[in-house]
mmCIF file of C-alpha atoms in Angstrom:
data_model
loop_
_atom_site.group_PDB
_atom_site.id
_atom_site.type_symbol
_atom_site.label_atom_id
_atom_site.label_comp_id
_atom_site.label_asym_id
_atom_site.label_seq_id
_atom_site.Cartn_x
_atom_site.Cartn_y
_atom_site.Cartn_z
ATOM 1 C CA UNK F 1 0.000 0.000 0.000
ATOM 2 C CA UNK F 2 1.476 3.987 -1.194
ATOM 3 C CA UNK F 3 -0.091 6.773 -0.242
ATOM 4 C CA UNK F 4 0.491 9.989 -2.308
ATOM 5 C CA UNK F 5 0.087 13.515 -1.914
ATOM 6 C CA UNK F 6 -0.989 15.643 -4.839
ATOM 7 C CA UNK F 7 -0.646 19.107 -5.384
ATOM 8 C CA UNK F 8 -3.261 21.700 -6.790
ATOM 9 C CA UNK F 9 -5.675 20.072 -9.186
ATOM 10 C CA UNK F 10 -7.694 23.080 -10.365
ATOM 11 C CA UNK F 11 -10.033 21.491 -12.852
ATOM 12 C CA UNK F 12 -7.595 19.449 -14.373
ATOM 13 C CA UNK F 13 -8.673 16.548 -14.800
ATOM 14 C CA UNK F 14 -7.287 14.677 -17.820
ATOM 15 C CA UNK F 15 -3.261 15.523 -16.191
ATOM 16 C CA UNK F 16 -4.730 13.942 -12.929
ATOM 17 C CA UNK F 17 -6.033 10.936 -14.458
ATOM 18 C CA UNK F 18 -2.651 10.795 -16.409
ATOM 19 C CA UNK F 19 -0.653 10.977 -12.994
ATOM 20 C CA UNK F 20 -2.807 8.304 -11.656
ATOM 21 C CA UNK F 21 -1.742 6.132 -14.273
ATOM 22 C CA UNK F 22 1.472 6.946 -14.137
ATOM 23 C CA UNK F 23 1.556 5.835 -10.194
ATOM 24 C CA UNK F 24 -0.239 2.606 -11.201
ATOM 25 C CA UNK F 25 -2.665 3.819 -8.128
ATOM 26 C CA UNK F 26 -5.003 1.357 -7.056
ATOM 27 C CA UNK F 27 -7.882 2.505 -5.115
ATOM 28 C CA UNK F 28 -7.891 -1.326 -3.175
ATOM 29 C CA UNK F 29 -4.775 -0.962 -2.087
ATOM 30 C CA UNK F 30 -3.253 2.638 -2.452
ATOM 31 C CA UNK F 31 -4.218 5.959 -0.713
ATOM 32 C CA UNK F 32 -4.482 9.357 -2.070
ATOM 33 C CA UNK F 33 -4.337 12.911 -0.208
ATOM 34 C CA UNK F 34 -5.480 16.063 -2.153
ATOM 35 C CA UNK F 35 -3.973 19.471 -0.981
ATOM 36 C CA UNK F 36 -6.547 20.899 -1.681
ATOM 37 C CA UNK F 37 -8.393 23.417 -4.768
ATOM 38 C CA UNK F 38 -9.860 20.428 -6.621
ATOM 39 C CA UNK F 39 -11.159 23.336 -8.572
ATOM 40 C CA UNK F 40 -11.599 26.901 -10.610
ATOM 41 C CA UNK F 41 -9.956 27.419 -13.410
ATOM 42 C CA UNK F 42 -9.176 25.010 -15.200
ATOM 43 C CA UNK F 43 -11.701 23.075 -17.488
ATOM 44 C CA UNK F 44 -12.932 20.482 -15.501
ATOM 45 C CA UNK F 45 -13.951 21.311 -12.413
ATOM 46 C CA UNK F 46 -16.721 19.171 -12.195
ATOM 47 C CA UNK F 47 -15.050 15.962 -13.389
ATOM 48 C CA UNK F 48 -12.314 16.465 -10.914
ATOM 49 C CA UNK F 49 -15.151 16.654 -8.187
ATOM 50 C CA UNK F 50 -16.909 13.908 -9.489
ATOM 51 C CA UNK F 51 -13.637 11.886 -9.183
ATOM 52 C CA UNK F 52 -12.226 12.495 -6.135
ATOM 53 C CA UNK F 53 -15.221 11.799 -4.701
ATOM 54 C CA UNK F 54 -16.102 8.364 -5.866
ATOM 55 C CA UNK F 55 -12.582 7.456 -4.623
ATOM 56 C CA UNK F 56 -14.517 7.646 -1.152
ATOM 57 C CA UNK F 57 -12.269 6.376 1.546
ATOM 58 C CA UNK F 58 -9.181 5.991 -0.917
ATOM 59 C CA UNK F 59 -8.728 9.449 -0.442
ATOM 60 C CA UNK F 60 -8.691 12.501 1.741
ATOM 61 C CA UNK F 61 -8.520 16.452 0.411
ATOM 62 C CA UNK F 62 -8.582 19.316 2.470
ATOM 63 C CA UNK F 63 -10.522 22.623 1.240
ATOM 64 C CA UNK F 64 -8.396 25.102 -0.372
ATOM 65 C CA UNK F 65 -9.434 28.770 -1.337
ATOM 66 C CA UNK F 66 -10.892 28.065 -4.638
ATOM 67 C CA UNK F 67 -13.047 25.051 -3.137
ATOM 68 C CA UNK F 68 -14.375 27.605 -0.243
ATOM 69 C CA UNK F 69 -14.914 29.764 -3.171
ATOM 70 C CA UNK F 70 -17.045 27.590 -5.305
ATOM 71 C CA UNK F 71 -19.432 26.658 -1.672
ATOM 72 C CA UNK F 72 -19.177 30.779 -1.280
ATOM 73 C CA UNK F 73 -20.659 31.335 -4.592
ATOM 74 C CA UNK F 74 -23.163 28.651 -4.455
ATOM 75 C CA UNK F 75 -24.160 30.131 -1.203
ATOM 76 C CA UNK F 76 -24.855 33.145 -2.635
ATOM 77 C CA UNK F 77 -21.726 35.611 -2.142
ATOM 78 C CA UNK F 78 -20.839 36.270 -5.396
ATOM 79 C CA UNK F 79 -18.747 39.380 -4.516
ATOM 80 C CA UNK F 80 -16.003 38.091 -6.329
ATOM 81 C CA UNK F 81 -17.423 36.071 -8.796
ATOM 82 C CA UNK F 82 -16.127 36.085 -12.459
ATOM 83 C CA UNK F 83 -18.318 33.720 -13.749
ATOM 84 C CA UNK F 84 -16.107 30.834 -14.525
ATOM 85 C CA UNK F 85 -16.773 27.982 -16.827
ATOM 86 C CA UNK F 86 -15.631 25.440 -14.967
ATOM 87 C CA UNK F 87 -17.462 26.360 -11.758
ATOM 88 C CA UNK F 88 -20.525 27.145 -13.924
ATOM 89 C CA UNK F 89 -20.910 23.747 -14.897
ATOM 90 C CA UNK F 90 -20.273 22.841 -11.448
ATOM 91 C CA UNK F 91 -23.243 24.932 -10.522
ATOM 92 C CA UNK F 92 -25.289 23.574 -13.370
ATOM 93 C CA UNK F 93 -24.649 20.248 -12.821
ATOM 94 C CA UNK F 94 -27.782 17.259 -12.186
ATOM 95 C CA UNK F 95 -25.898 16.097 -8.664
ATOM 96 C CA UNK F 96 -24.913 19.850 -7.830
ATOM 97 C CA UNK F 97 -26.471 19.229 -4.254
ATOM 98 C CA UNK F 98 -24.302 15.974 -3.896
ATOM 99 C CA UNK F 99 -21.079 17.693 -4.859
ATOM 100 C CA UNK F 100 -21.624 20.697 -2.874
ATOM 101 C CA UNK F 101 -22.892 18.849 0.351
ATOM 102 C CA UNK F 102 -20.029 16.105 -0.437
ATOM 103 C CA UNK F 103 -17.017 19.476 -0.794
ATOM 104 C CA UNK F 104 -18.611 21.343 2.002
ATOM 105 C CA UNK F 105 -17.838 18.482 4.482
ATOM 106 C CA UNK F 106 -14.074 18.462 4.031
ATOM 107 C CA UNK F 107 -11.834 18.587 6.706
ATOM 108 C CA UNK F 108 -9.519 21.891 6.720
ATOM 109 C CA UNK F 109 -6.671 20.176 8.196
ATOM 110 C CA UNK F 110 -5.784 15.800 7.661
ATOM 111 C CA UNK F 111 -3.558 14.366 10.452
ATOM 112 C CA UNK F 112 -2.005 11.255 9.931
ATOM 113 C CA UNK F 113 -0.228 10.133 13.462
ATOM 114 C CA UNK F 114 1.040 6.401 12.056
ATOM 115 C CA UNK F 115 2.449 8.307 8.523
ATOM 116 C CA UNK F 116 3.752 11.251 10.792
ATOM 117 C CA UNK F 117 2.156 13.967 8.141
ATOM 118 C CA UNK F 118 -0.077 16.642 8.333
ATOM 119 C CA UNK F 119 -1.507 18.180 5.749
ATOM 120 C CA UNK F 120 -3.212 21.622 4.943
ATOM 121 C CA UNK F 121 -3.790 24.144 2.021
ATOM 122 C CA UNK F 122 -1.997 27.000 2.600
ATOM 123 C CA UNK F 123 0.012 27.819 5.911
ATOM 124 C CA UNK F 124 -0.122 28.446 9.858
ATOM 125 C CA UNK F 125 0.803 31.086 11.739
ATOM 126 C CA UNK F 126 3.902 30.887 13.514
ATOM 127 C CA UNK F 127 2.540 30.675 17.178
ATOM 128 C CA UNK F 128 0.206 27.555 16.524
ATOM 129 C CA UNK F 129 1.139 24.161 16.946
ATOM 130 C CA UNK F 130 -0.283 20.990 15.005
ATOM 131 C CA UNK F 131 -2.882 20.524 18.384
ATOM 132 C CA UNK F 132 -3.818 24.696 18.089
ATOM 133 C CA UNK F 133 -4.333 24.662 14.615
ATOM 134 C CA UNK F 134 -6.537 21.409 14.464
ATOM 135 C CA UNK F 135 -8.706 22.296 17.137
ATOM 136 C CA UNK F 136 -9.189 26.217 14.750
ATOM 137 C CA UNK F 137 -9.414 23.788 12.059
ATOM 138 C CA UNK F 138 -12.276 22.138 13.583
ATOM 139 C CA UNK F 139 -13.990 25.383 14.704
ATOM 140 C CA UNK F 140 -14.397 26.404 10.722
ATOM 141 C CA UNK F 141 -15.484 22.523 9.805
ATOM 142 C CA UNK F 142 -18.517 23.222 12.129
ATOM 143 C CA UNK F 143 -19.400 26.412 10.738
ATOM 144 C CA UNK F 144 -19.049 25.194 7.243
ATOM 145 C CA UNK F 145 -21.636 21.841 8.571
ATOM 146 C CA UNK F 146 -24.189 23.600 10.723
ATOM 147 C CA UNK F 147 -27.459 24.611 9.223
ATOM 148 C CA UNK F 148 -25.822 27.855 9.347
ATOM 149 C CA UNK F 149 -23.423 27.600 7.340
ATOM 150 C CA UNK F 150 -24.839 30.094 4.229
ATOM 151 C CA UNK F 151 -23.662 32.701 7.196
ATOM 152 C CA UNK F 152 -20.312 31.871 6.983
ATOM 153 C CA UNK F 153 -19.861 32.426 3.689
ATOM 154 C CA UNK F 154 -21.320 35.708 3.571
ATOM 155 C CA UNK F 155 -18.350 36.839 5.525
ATOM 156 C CA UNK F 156 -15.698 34.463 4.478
ATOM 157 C CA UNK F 157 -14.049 37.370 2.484
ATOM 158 C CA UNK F 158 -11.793 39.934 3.956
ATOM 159 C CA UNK F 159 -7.630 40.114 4.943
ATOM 160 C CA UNK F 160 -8.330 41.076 8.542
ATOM 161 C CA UNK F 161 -7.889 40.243 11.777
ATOM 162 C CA UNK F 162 -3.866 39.920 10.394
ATOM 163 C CA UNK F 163 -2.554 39.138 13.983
ATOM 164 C CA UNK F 164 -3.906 36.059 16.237
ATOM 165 C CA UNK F 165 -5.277 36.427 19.828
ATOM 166 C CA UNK F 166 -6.963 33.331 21.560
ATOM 167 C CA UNK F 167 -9.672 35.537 22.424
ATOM 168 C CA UNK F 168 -11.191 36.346 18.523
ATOM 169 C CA UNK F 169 -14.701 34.958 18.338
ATOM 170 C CA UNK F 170 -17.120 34.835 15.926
ATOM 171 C CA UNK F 171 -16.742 35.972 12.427
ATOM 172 C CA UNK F 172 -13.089 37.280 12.903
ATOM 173 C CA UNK F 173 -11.757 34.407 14.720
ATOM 174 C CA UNK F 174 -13.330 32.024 11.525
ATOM 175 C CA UNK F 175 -12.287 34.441 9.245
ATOM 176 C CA UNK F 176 -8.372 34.687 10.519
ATOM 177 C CA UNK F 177 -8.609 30.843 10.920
ATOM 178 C CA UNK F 178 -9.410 30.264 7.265
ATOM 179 C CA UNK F 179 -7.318 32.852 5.820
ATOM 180 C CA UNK F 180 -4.431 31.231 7.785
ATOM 181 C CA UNK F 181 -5.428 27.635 6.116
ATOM 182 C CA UNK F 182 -6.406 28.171 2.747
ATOM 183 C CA UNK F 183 -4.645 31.678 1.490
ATOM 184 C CA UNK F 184 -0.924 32.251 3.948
ATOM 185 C CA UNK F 185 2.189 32.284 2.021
ATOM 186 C CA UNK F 186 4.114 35.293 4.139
ATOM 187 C CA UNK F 187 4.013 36.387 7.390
ATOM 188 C CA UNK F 188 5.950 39.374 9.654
ATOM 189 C CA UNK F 189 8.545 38.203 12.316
ATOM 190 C CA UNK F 190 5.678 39.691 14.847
ATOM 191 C CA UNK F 191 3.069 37.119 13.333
ATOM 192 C CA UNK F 192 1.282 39.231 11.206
ATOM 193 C CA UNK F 193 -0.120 37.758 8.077
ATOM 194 C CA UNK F 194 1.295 38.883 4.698
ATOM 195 C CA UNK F 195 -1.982 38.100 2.550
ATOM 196 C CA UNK F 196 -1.793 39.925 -0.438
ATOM 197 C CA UNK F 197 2.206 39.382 -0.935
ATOM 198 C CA UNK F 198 1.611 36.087 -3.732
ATOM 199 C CA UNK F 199 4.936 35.779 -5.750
ATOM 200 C CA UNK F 200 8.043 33.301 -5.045
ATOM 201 C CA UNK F 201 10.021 34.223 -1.805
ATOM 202 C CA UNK F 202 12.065 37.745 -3.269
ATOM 203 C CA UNK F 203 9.592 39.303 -4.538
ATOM 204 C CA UNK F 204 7.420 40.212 -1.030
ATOM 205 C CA UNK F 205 7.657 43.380 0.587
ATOM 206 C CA UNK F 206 10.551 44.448 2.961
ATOM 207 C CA UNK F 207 9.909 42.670 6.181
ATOM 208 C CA UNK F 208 7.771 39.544 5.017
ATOM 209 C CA UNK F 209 9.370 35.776 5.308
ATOM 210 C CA UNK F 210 7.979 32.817 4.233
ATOM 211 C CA UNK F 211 5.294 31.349 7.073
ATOM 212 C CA UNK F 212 7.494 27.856 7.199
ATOM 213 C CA UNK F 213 10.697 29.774 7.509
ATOM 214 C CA UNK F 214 9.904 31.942 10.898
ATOM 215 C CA UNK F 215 12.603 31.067 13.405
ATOM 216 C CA UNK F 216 9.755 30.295 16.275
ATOM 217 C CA UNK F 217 7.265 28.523 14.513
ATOM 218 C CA UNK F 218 5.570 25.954 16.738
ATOM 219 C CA UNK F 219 4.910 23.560 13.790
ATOM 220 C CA UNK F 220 7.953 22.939 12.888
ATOM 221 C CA UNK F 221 8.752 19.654 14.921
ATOM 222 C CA UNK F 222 5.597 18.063 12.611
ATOM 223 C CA UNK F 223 6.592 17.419 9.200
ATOM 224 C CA UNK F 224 3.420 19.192 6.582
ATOM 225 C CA UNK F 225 2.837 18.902 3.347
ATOM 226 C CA UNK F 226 1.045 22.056 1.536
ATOM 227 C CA UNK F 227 -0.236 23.504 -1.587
ATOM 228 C CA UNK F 228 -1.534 26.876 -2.615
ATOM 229 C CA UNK F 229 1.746 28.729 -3.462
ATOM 230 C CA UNK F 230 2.647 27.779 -7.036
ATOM 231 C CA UNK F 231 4.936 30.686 -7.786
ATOM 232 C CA UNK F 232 6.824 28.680 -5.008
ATOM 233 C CA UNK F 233 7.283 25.235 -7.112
ATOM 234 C CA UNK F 234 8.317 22.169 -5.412
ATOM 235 C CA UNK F 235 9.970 22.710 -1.988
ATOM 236 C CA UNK F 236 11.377 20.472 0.498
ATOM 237 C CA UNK F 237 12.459 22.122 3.378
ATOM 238 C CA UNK F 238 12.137 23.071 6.898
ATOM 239 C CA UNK F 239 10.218 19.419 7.347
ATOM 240 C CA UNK F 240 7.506 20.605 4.841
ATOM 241 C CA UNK F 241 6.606 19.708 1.615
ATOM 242 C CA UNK F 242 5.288 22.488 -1.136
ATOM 243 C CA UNK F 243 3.481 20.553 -3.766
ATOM 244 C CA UNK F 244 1.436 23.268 -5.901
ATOM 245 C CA UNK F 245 3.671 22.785 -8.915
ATOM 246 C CA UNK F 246 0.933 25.039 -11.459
ATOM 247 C CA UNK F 247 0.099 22.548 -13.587
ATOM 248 C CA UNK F 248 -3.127 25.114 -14.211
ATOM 249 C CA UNK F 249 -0.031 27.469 -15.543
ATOM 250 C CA UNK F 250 1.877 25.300 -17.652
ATOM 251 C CA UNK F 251 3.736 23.504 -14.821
ATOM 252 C CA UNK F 252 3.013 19.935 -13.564
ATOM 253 C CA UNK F 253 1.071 18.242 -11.171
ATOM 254 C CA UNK F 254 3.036 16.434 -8.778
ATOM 255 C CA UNK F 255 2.632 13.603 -6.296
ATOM 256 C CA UNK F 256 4.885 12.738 -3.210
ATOM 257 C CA UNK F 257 5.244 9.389 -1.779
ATOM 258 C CA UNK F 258 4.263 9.913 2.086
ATOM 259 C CA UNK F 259 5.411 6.882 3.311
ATOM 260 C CA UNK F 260 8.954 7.011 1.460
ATOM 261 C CA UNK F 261 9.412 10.550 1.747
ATOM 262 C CA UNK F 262 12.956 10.196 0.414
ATOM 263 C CA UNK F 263 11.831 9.664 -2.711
ATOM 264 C CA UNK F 264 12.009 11.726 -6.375
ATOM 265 C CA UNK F 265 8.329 13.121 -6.489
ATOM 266 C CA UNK F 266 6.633 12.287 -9.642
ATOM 267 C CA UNK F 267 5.894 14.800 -11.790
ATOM 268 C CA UNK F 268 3.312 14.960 -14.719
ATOM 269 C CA UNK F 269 4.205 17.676 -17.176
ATOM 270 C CA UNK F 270 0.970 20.033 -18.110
ATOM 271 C CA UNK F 271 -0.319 22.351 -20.893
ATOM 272 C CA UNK F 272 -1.471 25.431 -19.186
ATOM 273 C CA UNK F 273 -0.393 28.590 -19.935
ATOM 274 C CA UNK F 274 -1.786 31.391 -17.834
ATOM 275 C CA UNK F 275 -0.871 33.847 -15.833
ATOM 276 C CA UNK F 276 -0.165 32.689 -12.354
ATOM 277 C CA UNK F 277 -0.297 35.761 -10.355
ATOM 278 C CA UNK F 278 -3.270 36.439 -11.782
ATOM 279 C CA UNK F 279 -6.304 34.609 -9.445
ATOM 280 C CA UNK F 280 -3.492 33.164 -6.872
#
């Protein structure tokens, strides 16, 4: 039995049925965990749903920003809607209900204690541990699952709070929370989030670092594997892995073995072509 981790899918779904062929991946006996943004995009949004869903327990994904943005839109907060094709015929789709119900259930944050991985979208914040940021984690899962839930994503949007404090409730704490899980790439040496900072490390502002680089992360004893950040490109470092390779861009889509971490990732070359700074 493998178990892979695969980067950013974003409606790609004939590279991600290539990659599964090219890892011989049997959903008997292998295991599959999705980063997250199984969609937006790219041109097959709904396939890719439709797929990683019938893999039922063969595979895990987390919810990245462009997933939360598909349930925010479907919800009704179409604020920053562009009216994408792929999402469309998400939205227009005969088991709609089922996919949405199905994507709106995901965990925000997959811990595996006998593979010694834990995986997320985006980033933490440097004072949370693996036990702080699963129990936030959890806090936003329930919001997104309560018969509430069209509430949440009314005020999903928004780059502030930018500092944590144990005692944010309601729509800031979720808001920080989520931000910190499905959009991070920089933060300040104080904590502060760096949210709208999106290109590869030397290109932020004066003052920004990478989240997984701060010298007093509490994290950093647990080794994380992580998405989102495809101006970043394959990293290995700091016991995380970066596997947003922007196969949606012209890149590839990449898989890492998580129980032989030491070895080469495989990589699946991709067509692509756009701009990547351009809905990061």
């Amino acid at each position: 039995m493998s178990t892979y981790a695969i980067g950013d899918i974003q409606g790609c779904y004939d590279e991600l049925r290539a990659l599964l062929e090219r890892l011989a991946f049997d959903p008997d006996r292998d295991r599959l965990w999705f980063v997250g943004d199984l969609v937006n995009r790219g041109p097959h949004s709904l396939q890719v749903l439709r797929l990683v869903r019938d893999l039922g327990d063969a595979a895990v994904t987390v919810l990245g920003n462009h997933d939360l943005h598909l349930l925010a839109v479907a919800a009704g907060n179409t604020r920053k809607y562009d009216q994408d094709p792929g999402l469309e015929a998400v939205l227009a789709a005969p088991d709609r209900d089922e996919l949405l119900h199905w994507l709106r259930h995901r965990p925000l944050l997959h811990r595996d204690r006998e593979l010694g991985f834990t995986m997320i979208h985006a980033g933490l914040p440097p004072c949370w541990d693996i036990a702080r940021a699963a129990v936030c984690a959890r806090e936003v899962e329930l919001a997104l699952r309560s018969d509430d839930h069209l509430a949440y994503f009314l005020d999903m949007y928004g780059n502030k709070p930018k500092r944590w404090e144990p005692s944010l409730h309601g729509t800031a704490r979720l808001r920080y929370i989520t931000n910190c899980l499905t959009r991070l790439r920089y933060v300040e040496l104080d904590g502060t989030l760096g949210l709208k900072d999106k290109g590869p490390p030397g290109s932020q502002r004066a003052g920004l670092i990478p989240w997984f680089v701060h010298p007093a992360r509490a994290s950093r004893d647990e080794r994380i594997v992580f998405g989102h950040w495809s101006t970043l490109g394959y990293v290995a470092t700091h016991n995380v892995w970066a596997l947003d390779t922007g196969c949606l861009w012209g890149g590839s889509l990449t898989a890492l073995r998580l129980d032989d971490p030491t070895a080469v990732p495989v990589q699946l070359s991709c067509a692509g072509g756009a701009d990547p700074l351009a809905f990061a």
